[in-house]
PDB file of N, CA and C and ligand atoms in Angstrom:
ATOM      1  N   MET K  86       3.042  -2.623  -3.912  1.00  0.00           N
ATOM      2  CA  MET K  86       2.108  -1.817  -3.581  1.00  0.00           C
ATOM      3  C   MET K  86       2.652  -0.611  -4.021  1.00  0.00           C
ATOM      4  N   GLN K  87       2.050   0.082  -4.851  1.00  0.00           N
ATOM      5  CA  GLN K  87       2.683   1.746  -5.116  1.00  0.00           C
ATOM      6  C   GLN K  87       2.493   2.774  -4.403  1.00  0.00           C
ATOM      7  N   ASN K  88       0.909   2.983  -3.558  1.00  0.00           N
ATOM      8  CA  ASN K  88       0.651   3.516  -2.543  1.00  0.00           C
ATOM      9  C   ASN K  88       0.509   3.070  -1.302  1.00  0.00           C
ATOM     10  N   VAL K  89       0.864   4.027  -0.442  1.00  0.00           N
ATOM     11  CA  VAL K  89       0.201   3.660   0.778  1.00  0.00           C
ATOM     12  C   VAL K  89      -0.748   5.074   1.224  1.00  0.00           C
ATOM     13  N   THR K  90      -1.808   4.310   2.041  1.00  0.00           N
ATOM     14  CA  THR K  90      -2.725   5.467   2.756  1.00  0.00           C
ATOM     15  C   THR K  90      -1.865   5.616   4.101  1.00  0.00           C
ATOM     16  N   ILE K  91      -1.720   7.274   4.265  1.00  0.00           N
ATOM     17  CA  ILE K  91      -1.336   7.639   5.201  1.00  0.00           C
ATOM     18  C   ILE K  91      -1.987   8.850   6.097  1.00  0.00           C
ATOM     19  N   HIS K  92      -2.611   8.213   7.541  1.00  0.00           N
ATOM     20  CA  HIS K  92      -3.517   9.551   7.743  1.00  0.00           C
ATOM     21  C   HIS K  92      -2.613  10.493   8.820  1.00  0.00           C
ATOM     22  N   ILE K  93      -3.080  11.997   8.399  1.00  0.00           N
ATOM     23  CA  ILE K  93      -1.993  12.700   8.976  1.00  0.00           C
ATOM     24  C   ILE K  93      -3.129  13.805   9.981  1.00  0.00           C
ATOM     25  N   ILE K  94      -2.472  14.487  10.912  1.00  0.00           N
ATOM     26  CA  ILE K  94      -3.743  15.103  11.730  1.00  0.00           C
ATOM     27  C   ILE K  94      -2.431  16.320  11.748  1.00  0.00           C
ATOM     28  N   ASP K  95      -3.199  17.358  11.186  1.00  0.00           N
ATOM     29  CA  ASP K  95      -2.606  18.633  11.143  1.00  0.00           C
ATOM     30  C   ASP K  95      -2.232  19.610  12.391  1.00  0.00           C
ATOM     31  N   ARG K  96      -1.912  20.658  12.495  1.00  0.00           N
ATOM     32  CA  ARG K  96      -1.371  21.454  13.539  1.00  0.00           C
ATOM     33  C   ARG K  96      -3.024  21.877  13.909  1.00  0.00           C
ATOM     34  N   GLU K  97      -3.903  21.788  13.358  1.00  0.00           N
ATOM     35  CA  GLU K  97      -5.244  22.375  13.752  1.00  0.00           C
ATOM     36  C   GLU K  97      -5.679  21.543  14.499  1.00  0.00           C
ATOM     37  N   GLY K  98      -6.085  20.456  14.023  1.00  0.00           N
ATOM     38  CA  GLY K  98      -6.438  19.081  14.317  1.00  0.00           C
ATOM     39  C   GLY K  98      -7.390  18.342  13.452  1.00  0.00           C
ATOM     40  N   LYS K  99      -6.929  18.750  12.413  1.00  0.00           N
ATOM     41  CA  LYS K  99      -7.933  18.315  11.302  1.00  0.00           C
ATOM     42  C   LYS K  99      -7.111  17.050  10.900  1.00  0.00           C
ATOM     43  N   LYS K 100      -7.875  15.870  10.507  1.00  0.00           N
ATOM     44  CA  LYS K 100      -7.263  14.477  10.293  1.00  0.00           C
ATOM     45  C   LYS K 100      -7.398  14.442   8.247  1.00  0.00           C
ATOM     46  N   HIS K 101      -6.696  14.138   7.646  1.00  0.00           N
ATOM     47  CA  HIS K 101      -6.226  13.861   6.124  1.00  0.00           C
ATOM     48  C   HIS K 101      -5.923  12.588   6.064  1.00  0.00           C
ATOM     49  N   ALA K 102      -6.862  11.987   4.884  1.00  0.00           N
ATOM     50  CA  ALA K 102      -5.971  10.694   4.392  1.00  0.00           C
ATOM     51  C   ALA K 102      -5.513  10.963   3.137  1.00  0.00           C
ATOM     52  N   VAL K 103      -3.978  10.631   2.995  1.00  0.00           N
ATOM     53  CA  VAL K 103      -3.243  10.881   1.886  1.00  0.00           C
ATOM     54  C   VAL K 103      -3.030   9.641   1.542  1.00  0.00           C
ATOM     55  N   LEU K 104      -2.394   9.714  -0.111  1.00  0.00           N
ATOM     56  CA  LEU K 104      -1.912   8.711  -0.781  1.00  0.00           C
ATOM     57  C   LEU K 104      -0.075   9.047  -0.991  1.00  0.00           C
ATOM     58  N   ALA K 105       0.505   7.871  -0.286  1.00  0.00           N
ATOM     59  CA  ALA K 105       2.052   8.499  -0.621  1.00  0.00           C
ATOM     60  C   ALA K 105       2.663   7.255  -1.631  1.00  0.00           C
ATOM     61  N   PRO K 106       3.477   7.511  -2.300  1.00  0.00           N
ATOM     62  CA  PRO K 106       4.125   6.575  -3.336  1.00  0.00           C
ATOM     63  C   PRO K 106       5.472   6.074  -2.317  1.00  0.00           C
ATOM     64  N   THR K 107       5.222   4.502  -2.477  1.00  0.00           N
ATOM     65  CA  THR K 107       6.542   3.488  -1.964  1.00  0.00           C
ATOM     66  C   THR K 107       7.624   3.702  -2.775  1.00  0.00           C
ATOM     67  N   ASP K 108       7.834   4.241  -4.325  1.00  0.00           N
ATOM     68  CA  ASP K 108       8.597   4.056  -5.196  1.00  0.00           C
ATOM     69  C   ASP K 108       9.396   5.373  -5.652  1.00  0.00           C
ATOM     70  N   MET K 109       9.043   6.375  -4.709  1.00  0.00           N
ATOM     71  CA  MET K 109       9.733   7.729  -5.218  1.00  0.00           C
ATOM     72  C   MET K 109      11.126   7.848  -4.189  1.00  0.00           C
ATOM     73  N   ALA K 110      10.862   7.372  -3.482  1.00  0.00           N
ATOM     74  CA  ALA K 110      12.281   7.503  -2.497  1.00  0.00           C
ATOM     75  C   ALA K 110      11.818   8.852  -1.655  1.00  0.00           C
ATOM     76  N   MET K 111      10.405   8.711  -0.961  1.00  0.00           N
ATOM     77  CA  MET K 111       9.910   9.714  -0.145  1.00  0.00           C
ATOM     78  C   MET K 111      10.482  10.014   1.183  1.00  0.00           C
ATOM     79  N   ASN K 112      10.010  10.501   1.867  1.00  0.00           N
ATOM     80  CA  ASN K 112      10.162  10.384   3.654  1.00  0.00           C
ATOM     81  C   ASN K 112       8.652  11.240   3.999  1.00  0.00           C
ATOM     82  N   LEU K 113       8.274  10.689   5.121  1.00  0.00           N
ATOM     83  CA  LEU K 113       7.038  11.807   5.347  1.00  0.00           C
ATOM     84  C   LEU K 113       7.038  12.951   5.659  1.00  0.00           C
ATOM     85  N   MET K 114       8.071  13.288   6.153  1.00  0.00           N
ATOM     86  CA  MET K 114       8.184  14.959   6.220  1.00  0.00           C
ATOM     87  C   MET K 114       7.762  15.430   4.567  1.00  0.00           C
ATOM     88  N   GLU K 115       8.359  14.694   3.494  1.00  0.00           N
ATOM     89  CA  GLU K 115       8.002  15.572   2.111  1.00  0.00           C
ATOM     90  C   GLU K 115       6.660  15.280   1.695  1.00  0.00           C
ATOM     91  N   VAL K 116       5.991  14.262   1.881  1.00  0.00           N
ATOM     92  CA  VAL K 116       4.658  13.537   1.767  1.00  0.00           C
ATOM     93  C   VAL K 116       3.717  15.218   2.316  1.00  0.00           C
ATOM     94  N   VAL K 117       3.863  15.187   3.714  1.00  0.00           N
ATOM     95  CA  VAL K 117       3.450  16.600   4.551  1.00  0.00           C
ATOM     96  C   VAL K 117       3.495  17.832   3.601  1.00  0.00           C
ATOM     97  N   ARG K 118       4.712  18.004   3.005  1.00  0.00           N
ATOM     98  CA  ARG K 118       4.977  19.125   2.302  1.00  0.00           C
ATOM     99  C   ARG K 118       4.373  19.179   1.026  1.00  0.00           C
ATOM    100  N   SER K 119       4.063  18.373   0.541  1.00  0.00           N
ATOM    101  CA  SER K 119       3.930  17.699  -0.674  1.00  0.00           C
ATOM    102  C   SER K 119       1.715  18.167  -0.883  1.00  0.00           C
ATOM    103  N   TYR K 120       1.720  17.710   0.208  1.00  0.00           N
ATOM    104  CA  TYR K 120       0.017  17.941   0.112  1.00  0.00           C
ATOM    105  C   TYR K 120      -0.166  18.975   1.227  1.00  0.00           C
ATOM    106  N   GLU K 121       0.781  20.102   1.403  1.00  0.00           N
ATOM    107  CA  GLU K 121       0.595  21.640   1.824  1.00  0.00           C
ATOM    108  C   GLU K 121       0.098  21.280   3.320  1.00  0.00           C
ATOM    109  N   LEU K 122       0.331  20.433   3.857  1.00  0.00           N
ATOM    110  CA  LEU K 122      -0.825  20.086   5.252  1.00  0.00           C
ATOM    111  C   LEU K 122       0.034  21.139   6.732  1.00  0.00           C
ATOM    112  N   ALA K 123       1.114  21.688   6.160  1.00  0.00           N
ATOM    113  CA  ALA K 123       1.674  22.550   7.037  1.00  0.00           C
ATOM    114  C   ALA K 123       2.155  23.567   6.071  1.00  0.00           C
ATOM    115  N   PRO K 124       2.277  24.800   6.838  1.00  0.00           N
ATOM    116  CA  PRO K 124       2.465  26.491   5.984  1.00  0.00           C
ATOM    117  C   PRO K 124       4.013  26.130   5.677  1.00  0.00           C
ATOM    118  N   GLU K 125       4.229  26.585   4.459  1.00  0.00           N
ATOM    119  CA  GLU K 125       5.524  26.493   3.918  1.00  0.00           C
ATOM    120  C   GLU K 125       6.612  27.269   5.179  1.00  0.00           C
ATOM    121  N   GLY K 126       7.815  26.973   5.500  1.00  0.00           N
ATOM    122  CA  GLY K 126       8.861  27.435   5.940  1.00  0.00           C
ATOM    123  C   GLY K 126       8.255  26.941   7.527  1.00  0.00           C
ATOM    124  N   THR K 127       7.253  26.101   7.660  1.00  0.00           N
ATOM    125  CA  THR K 127       7.423  26.058   9.070  1.00  0.00           C
ATOM    126  C   THR K 127       7.580  24.094   9.108  1.00  0.00           C
ATOM    127  N   ILE K 128       8.009  23.389   8.144  1.00  0.00           N
ATOM    128  CA  ILE K 128       8.405  22.053   8.205  1.00  0.00           C
ATOM    129  C   ILE K 128       9.528  21.869   7.269  1.00  0.00           C
ATOM    130  N   GLY K 129      10.126  20.778   7.698  1.00  0.00           N
ATOM    131  CA  GLY K 129      11.256  20.638   6.695  1.00  0.00           C
ATOM    132  C   GLY K 129      12.314  21.607   6.509  1.00  0.00           C
ATOM    133  N   ILE K 130      12.542  22.656   7.646  1.00  0.00           N
ATOM    134  CA  ILE K 130      13.396  23.497   6.987  1.00  0.00           C
ATOM    135  C   ILE K 130      14.856  23.181   7.093  1.00  0.00           C
ATOM    136  N   CYS K 131      15.686  22.067   7.556  1.00  0.00           N
ATOM    137  CA  CYS K 131      16.803  21.755   7.137  1.00  0.00           C
ATOM    138  C   CYS K 131      16.856  20.881   6.207  1.00  0.00           C
ATOM    139  N   GLY K 132      15.919  20.721   5.440  1.00  0.00           N
ATOM    140  CA  GLY K 132      15.844  19.868   4.109  1.00  0.00           C
ATOM    141  C   GLY K 132      15.459  18.254   4.628  1.00  0.00           C
ATOM    142  N   GLY K 133      15.224  17.699   5.558  1.00  0.00           N
ATOM    143  CA  GLY K 133      15.280  16.377   5.899  1.00  0.00           C
ATOM    144  C   GLY K 133      16.670  15.819   6.506  1.00  0.00           C
ATOM    145  N   MET K 134      17.583  16.859   7.064  1.00  0.00           N
ATOM    146  CA  MET K 134      18.748  16.254   7.577  1.00  0.00           C
ATOM    147  C   MET K 134      18.568  15.776   9.184  1.00  0.00           C
ATOM    148  N   ALA K 135      18.003  15.629   9.711  1.00  0.00           N
ATOM    149  CA  ALA K 135      17.516  15.406  11.283  1.00  0.00           C
ATOM    150  C   ALA K 135      18.336  16.583  11.826  1.00  0.00           C
ATOM    151  N   MET K 136      18.438  17.922  11.465  1.00  0.00           N
ATOM    152  CA  MET K 136      19.167  19.138  12.087  1.00  0.00           C
ATOM    153  C   MET K 136      18.026  20.363  12.630  1.00  0.00           C
ATOM    154  N   CYS K 137      16.433  19.885  12.780  1.00  0.00           N
ATOM    155  CA  CYS K 137      16.383  21.081  12.834  1.00  0.00           C
ATOM    156  C   CYS K 137      14.766  20.565  13.549  1.00  0.00           C
ATOM    157  N   ALA K 138      14.198  19.651  13.490  1.00  0.00           N
ATOM    158  CA  ALA K 138      13.113  19.089  14.245  1.00  0.00           C
ATOM    159  C   ALA K 138      11.597  19.900  14.056  1.00  0.00           C
ATOM    160  N   SER K 139      11.669  20.737  13.085  1.00  0.00           N
ATOM    161  CA  SER K 139      10.547  21.376  12.390  1.00  0.00           C
ATOM    162  C   SER K 139       9.655  20.157  11.697  1.00  0.00           C
ATOM    163  N   CYS K 140       9.682  19.117  11.714  1.00  0.00           N
ATOM    164  CA  CYS K 140       9.059  17.671  11.314  1.00  0.00           C
ATOM    165  C   CYS K 140       8.936  17.243  12.334  1.00  0.00           C
ATOM    166  N   GLN K 141       8.916  17.187  13.521  1.00  0.00           N
ATOM    167  CA  GLN K 141       8.407  16.213  14.478  1.00  0.00           C
ATOM    168  C   GLN K 141       7.105  15.957  13.933  1.00  0.00           C
ATOM    169  N   CYS K 142       6.736  14.782  14.678  1.00  0.00           N
ATOM    170  CA  CYS K 142       5.318  14.178  14.672  1.00  0.00           C
ATOM    171  C   CYS K 142       5.126  13.074  15.479  1.00  0.00           C
ATOM    172  N   TYR K 143       4.088  12.892  16.048  1.00  0.00           N
ATOM    173  CA  TYR K 143       4.005  11.896  17.111  1.00  0.00           C
ATOM    174  C   TYR K 143       3.147  10.584  16.367  1.00  0.00           C
ATOM    175  N   VAL K 144       3.604   9.579  16.468  1.00  0.00           N
ATOM    176  CA  VAL K 144       3.089   8.363  15.713  1.00  0.00           C
ATOM    177  C   VAL K 144       1.909   7.576  16.677  1.00  0.00           C
ATOM    178  N   ASN K 145       0.512   7.871  15.935  1.00  0.00           N
ATOM    179  CA  ASN K 145      -0.815   7.293  17.045  1.00  0.00           C
ATOM    180  C   ASN K 145      -0.906   5.734  17.060  1.00  0.00           C
ATOM    181  N   SER K 146      -0.265   5.363  15.363  1.00  0.00           N
ATOM    182  CA  SER K 146      -0.584   3.752  15.657  1.00  0.00           C
ATOM    183  C   SER K 146       0.054   3.121  15.829  1.00  0.00           C
ATOM    184  N   ALA K 147       0.458   1.653  15.904  1.00  0.00           N
ATOM    185  CA  ALA K 147       1.380   0.827  16.393  1.00  0.00           C
ATOM    186  C   ALA K 147       2.214   0.151  15.172  1.00  0.00           C
ATOM    187  N   HIS K 148       2.440   0.678  14.164  1.00  0.00           N
ATOM    188  CA  HIS K 148       3.427   0.656  13.048  1.00  0.00           C
ATOM    189  C   HIS K 148       4.345   0.284  13.184  1.00  0.00           C
ATOM    190  N   LYS K 149       5.308  -0.640  12.906  1.00  0.00           N
ATOM    191  CA  LYS K 149       7.005  -0.777  13.241  1.00  0.00           C
ATOM    192  C   LYS K 149       7.687  -0.337  12.289  1.00  0.00           C
ATOM    193  N   LEU K 150       8.086   0.861  13.017  1.00  0.00           N
ATOM    194  CA  LEU K 150       9.024   1.937  11.947  1.00  0.00           C
ATOM    195  C   LEU K 150      10.294   1.431  11.907  1.00  0.00           C
ATOM    196  N   ASN K 151      11.055   1.871  10.941  1.00  0.00           N
ATOM    197  CA  ASN K 151      12.500   2.008  11.212  1.00  0.00           C
ATOM    198  C   ASN K 151      13.345   2.658  12.428  1.00  0.00           C
ATOM    199  N   ALA K 152      13.820   2.134  12.976  1.00  0.00           N
ATOM    200  CA  ALA K 152      14.710   2.538  14.276  1.00  0.00           C
ATOM    201  C   ALA K 152      15.534   3.644  13.949  1.00  0.00           C
ATOM    202  N   MET K 153      15.265   4.254  15.604  1.00  0.00           N
ATOM    203  CA  MET K 153      15.919   5.799  14.804  1.00  0.00           C
ATOM    204  C   MET K 153      17.526   5.885  15.186  1.00  0.00           C
ATOM    205  N   GLU K 154      17.896   6.407  14.283  1.00  0.00           N
ATOM    206  CA  GLU K 154      19.635   6.612  14.163  1.00  0.00           C
ATOM    207  C   GLU K 154      19.973   7.226  15.247  1.00  0.00           C
ATOM    208  N   ASP K 155      21.328   7.751  15.445  1.00  0.00           N
ATOM    209  CA  ASP K 155      21.607   8.883  16.540  1.00  0.00           C
ATOM    210  C   ASP K 155      21.433  10.253  16.378  1.00  0.00           C
ATOM    211  N   ASP K 156      21.618  10.399  14.856  1.00  0.00           N
ATOM    212  CA  ASP K 156      21.130  11.781  14.683  1.00  0.00           C
ATOM    213  C   ASP K 156      19.862  12.322  15.220  1.00  0.00           C
ATOM    214  N   GLU K 157      18.902  11.328  14.777  1.00  0.00           N
ATOM    215  CA  GLU K 157      17.697  11.536  14.860  1.00  0.00           C
ATOM    216  C   GLU K 157      17.063  11.462  16.440  1.00  0.00           C
ATOM    217  N   ASP K 158      17.921  10.795  16.888  1.00  0.00           N
ATOM    218  CA  ASP K 158      17.631  10.593  18.713  1.00  0.00           C
ATOM    219  C   ASP K 158      18.300  11.783  19.554  1.00  0.00           C
ATOM    220  N   ALA K 159      19.315  12.406  18.970  1.00  0.00           N
ATOM    221  CA  ALA K 159      20.193  13.341  19.508  1.00  0.00           C
ATOM    222  C   ALA K 159      19.102  14.818  19.293  1.00  0.00           C
ATOM    223  N   MET K 160      18.697  14.803  18.074  1.00  0.00           N
ATOM    224  CA  MET K 160      17.923  16.371  17.522  1.00  0.00           C
ATOM    225  C   MET K 160      16.389  15.748  18.856  1.00  0.00           C
ATOM    226  N   LEU K 161      15.982  14.701  18.574  1.00  0.00           N
ATOM    227  CA  LEU K 161      14.714  14.848  19.755  1.00  0.00           C
ATOM    228  C   LEU K 161      14.841  15.102  21.209  1.00  0.00           C
ATOM    229  N   ALA K 162      16.202  14.874  21.443  1.00  0.00           N
ATOM    230  CA  ALA K 162      16.357  15.118  22.770  1.00  0.00           C
ATOM    231  C   ALA K 162      16.594  16.591  23.302  1.00  0.00           C
ATOM    232  N   GLU K 163      16.775  17.217  22.344  1.00  0.00           N
ATOM    233  CA  GLU K 163      16.996  18.846  22.309  1.00  0.00           C
ATOM    234  C   GLU K 163      15.778  19.538  22.019  1.00  0.00           C
ATOM    235  N   ALA K 164      14.993  18.800  21.277  1.00  0.00           N
ATOM    236  CA  ALA K 164      13.420  19.425  20.461  1.00  0.00           C
ATOM    237  C   ALA K 164      12.330  19.847  22.087  1.00  0.00           C
ATOM    238  N   PHE K 165      11.393  20.744  21.517  1.00  0.00           N
ATOM    239  CA  PHE K 165      10.570  21.242  22.159  1.00  0.00           C
ATOM    240  C   PHE K 165       9.351  19.962  22.144  1.00  0.00           C
ATOM    241  N   ASN K 166       8.373  20.208  22.787  1.00  0.00           N
ATOM    242  CA  ASN K 166       7.073  19.566  22.760  1.00  0.00           C
ATOM    243  C   ASN K 166       7.080  17.481  22.582  1.00  0.00           C
ATOM    244  N   VAL K 167       8.513  16.999  22.884  1.00  0.00           N
ATOM    245  CA  VAL K 167       8.502  15.951  22.592  1.00  0.00           C
ATOM    246  C   VAL K 167       7.662  14.839  23.619  1.00  0.00           C
ATOM    247  N   LYS K 168       7.534  13.751  22.616  1.00  0.00           N
ATOM    248  CA  LYS K 168       6.523  12.708  23.541  1.00  0.00           C
ATOM    249  C   LYS K 168       7.179  11.287  23.428  1.00  0.00           C
ATOM    250  N   ASP K 169       6.662  10.373  23.826  1.00  0.00           N
ATOM    251  CA  ASP K 169       7.303   8.993  23.748  1.00  0.00           C
ATOM    252  C   ASP K 169       7.289   8.550  22.393  1.00  0.00           C
ATOM    253  N   ASN K 170       6.415   8.744  21.658  1.00  0.00           N
ATOM    254  CA  ASN K 170       5.864   8.462  20.324  1.00  0.00           C
ATOM    255  C   ASN K 170       6.274   9.431  19.176  1.00  0.00           C
ATOM    256  N   SER K 171       7.174  10.262  19.475  1.00  0.00           N
ATOM    257  CA  SER K 171       7.964  11.737  18.659  1.00  0.00           C
ATOM    258  C   SER K 171       9.040  10.843  18.032  1.00  0.00           C
ATOM    259  N   ARG K 172       8.734  11.147  16.416  1.00  0.00           N
ATOM    260  CA  ARG K 172       9.583  11.200  15.401  1.00  0.00           C
ATOM    261  C   ARG K 172       9.535  12.198  14.415  1.00  0.00           C
ATOM    262  N   LEU K 173      11.280  11.715  13.953  1.00  0.00           N
ATOM    263  CA  LEU K 173      11.350  13.082  12.915  1.00  0.00           C
ATOM    264  C   LEU K 173      10.809  12.626  11.455  1.00  0.00           C
ATOM    265  N   SER K 174       9.863  13.163  11.265  1.00  0.00           N
ATOM    266  CA  SER K 174       9.178  12.354   9.629  1.00  0.00           C
ATOM    267  C   SER K 174      10.383  12.572   8.704  1.00  0.00           C
ATOM    268  N   CYS K 175      11.019  13.475   8.759  1.00  0.00           N
ATOM    269  CA  CYS K 175      11.782  13.240   7.613  1.00  0.00           C
ATOM    270  C   CYS K 175      13.044  11.966   7.215  1.00  0.00           C
ATOM    271  N   GLN K 176      12.714  11.426   8.623  1.00  0.00           N
ATOM    272  CA  GLN K 176      13.773  10.075   8.829  1.00  0.00           C
ATOM    273  C   GLN K 176      13.353   9.024   8.851  1.00  0.00           C
ATOM    274  N   ILE K 177      11.685   9.389   8.162  1.00  0.00           N
ATOM    275  CA  ILE K 177      10.777   7.488   7.909  1.00  0.00           C
ATOM    276  C   ILE K 177      10.789   7.784   6.402  1.00  0.00           C
ATOM    277  N   SER K 178      11.146   6.581   5.732  1.00  0.00           N
ATOM    278  CA  SER K 178      10.989   6.626   4.415  1.00  0.00           C
ATOM    279  C   SER K 178       9.688   5.902   4.116  1.00  0.00           C
ATOM    280  N   ILE K 179       9.292   6.097   3.020  1.00  0.00           N
ATOM    281  CA  ILE K 179       7.524   5.466   2.764  1.00  0.00           C
ATOM    282  C   ILE K 179       7.735   4.247   2.211  1.00  0.00           C
ATOM    283  N   SER K 180       7.169   3.169   2.706  1.00  0.00           N
ATOM    284  CA  SER K 180       7.581   1.890   2.275  1.00  0.00           C
ATOM    285  C   SER K 180       5.809   1.372   2.554  1.00  0.00           C
ATOM    286  N   GLY K 181       5.802   0.080   1.970  1.00  0.00           N
ATOM    287  CA  GLY K 181       4.607  -0.315   2.020  1.00  0.00           C
ATOM    288  C   GLY K 181       4.247  -0.807   3.266  1.00  0.00           C
ATOM    289  N   VAL K 182       5.069  -0.907   4.177  1.00  0.00           N
ATOM    290  CA  VAL K 182       4.812  -1.463   5.725  1.00  0.00           C
ATOM    291  C   VAL K 182       4.020   0.086   6.503  1.00  0.00           C
ATOM    292  N   LEU K 183       4.172   0.988   5.763  1.00  0.00           N
ATOM    293  CA  LEU K 183       3.527   1.973   6.423  1.00  0.00           C
ATOM    294  C   LEU K 183       1.873   2.306   6.498  1.00  0.00           C
ATOM    295  N   ASN K 184       1.608   1.424   5.307  1.00  0.00           N
ATOM    296  CA  ASN K 184       0.023   1.876   5.237  1.00  0.00           C
ATOM    297  C   ASN K 184      -0.905   1.742   6.091  1.00  0.00           C
ATOM    298  N   ASP K 185      -1.571   2.684   5.937  1.00  0.00           N
ATOM    299  CA  ASP K 185      -2.342   3.064   7.069  1.00  0.00           C
ATOM    300  C   ASP K 185      -2.264   3.350   8.207  1.00  0.00           C
ATOM    301  N   LEU K 186      -0.610   4.408   8.446  1.00  0.00           N
ATOM    302  CA  LEU K 186       0.060   5.061   9.764  1.00  0.00           C
ATOM    303  C   LEU K 186      -0.711   6.134  10.018  1.00  0.00           C
ATOM    304  N   GLU K 187      -0.800   6.368  11.316  1.00  0.00           N
ATOM    305  CA  GLU K 187      -1.738   7.521  11.431  1.00  0.00           C
ATOM    306  C   GLU K 187      -0.370   8.242  12.439  1.00  0.00           C
ATOM    307  N   ILE K 188       0.125   9.746  11.915  1.00  0.00           N
ATOM    308  CA  ILE K 188       0.684  10.555  12.575  1.00  0.00           C
ATOM    309  C   ILE K 188      -0.053  11.865  13.184  1.00  0.00           C
ATOM    310  N   GLU K 189       0.498  12.618  13.985  1.00  0.00           N
ATOM    311  CA  GLU K 189      -0.065  13.924  14.265  1.00  0.00           C
ATOM    312  C   GLU K 189       1.030  14.823  14.095  1.00  0.00           C
ATOM    313  N   LEU K 190       1.284  16.003  13.325  1.00  0.00           N
ATOM    314  CA  LEU K 190       2.530  17.049  13.784  1.00  0.00           C
ATOM    315  C   LEU K 190       2.412  17.775  14.697  1.00  0.00           C
ATOM    316  N   ALA K 191       3.422  17.586  15.379  1.00  0.00           N
ATOM    317  CA  ALA K 191       3.631  18.228  16.507  1.00  0.00           C
ATOM    318  C   ALA K 191       3.375  19.815  16.520  1.00  0.00           C
ATOM    319  N   PRO K 192       3.189  20.697  17.718  1.00  0.00           N
ATOM    320  CA  PRO K 192       3.468  22.329  17.247  1.00  0.00           C
ATOM    321  C   PRO K 192       4.334  22.743  16.635  1.00  0.00           C
ATOM    322  N   GLU K 193       4.371  23.574  15.563  1.00  0.00           N
ATOM    323  CA  GLU K 193       5.374  24.875  15.223  1.00  0.00           C
ATOM    324  C   GLU K 193       6.275  24.959  16.437  1.00  0.00           C
ATOM    325  N   VAL K 194       7.849  25.295  15.943  1.00  0.00           N
ATOM    326  CA  VAL K 194       8.420  25.828  17.317  1.00  0.00           C
ATOM    327  C   VAL K 194       9.050  26.649  16.379  1.00  0.00           C
TER     328      VAL K 194
HETATM  329  S1  FES O 488      13.426  18.392   8.061  1.00  0.00           S
HETATM  330 FE1  FES O 488      14.843  18.881   9.868  1.00  0.00          FE
HETATM  331  S2  FES O 488      15.025  17.672  11.394  1.00  0.00           S
HETATM  332 FE2  FES O 488      13.261  16.751   9.674  1.00  0.00          FE
END
């Protein structure tokens, strides 16, 4: 599968269905940025290193995602507005298993 559809609820509550390529080694934060679904400078501040939490999202669908690494877990422990379904979108690689994933962007910090 070359593209997957990702449903993204932006910080204003607007829902977008976007196509994300599975063969470009992209992560979910980069997809959000590439579609400009959050203002420049408010997401991906650390460049995807799990060091800023600006890319936090809530995973609304029941997809089985890659397990959290220690650095993501530690960053979320310090972040604001964290919920049980919080993830750092920069730590989620785009792959075929994500088709129809639904996420919501956490509020800007
Ligand atoms: S972009 Fe900084 S933690 Fe994801």
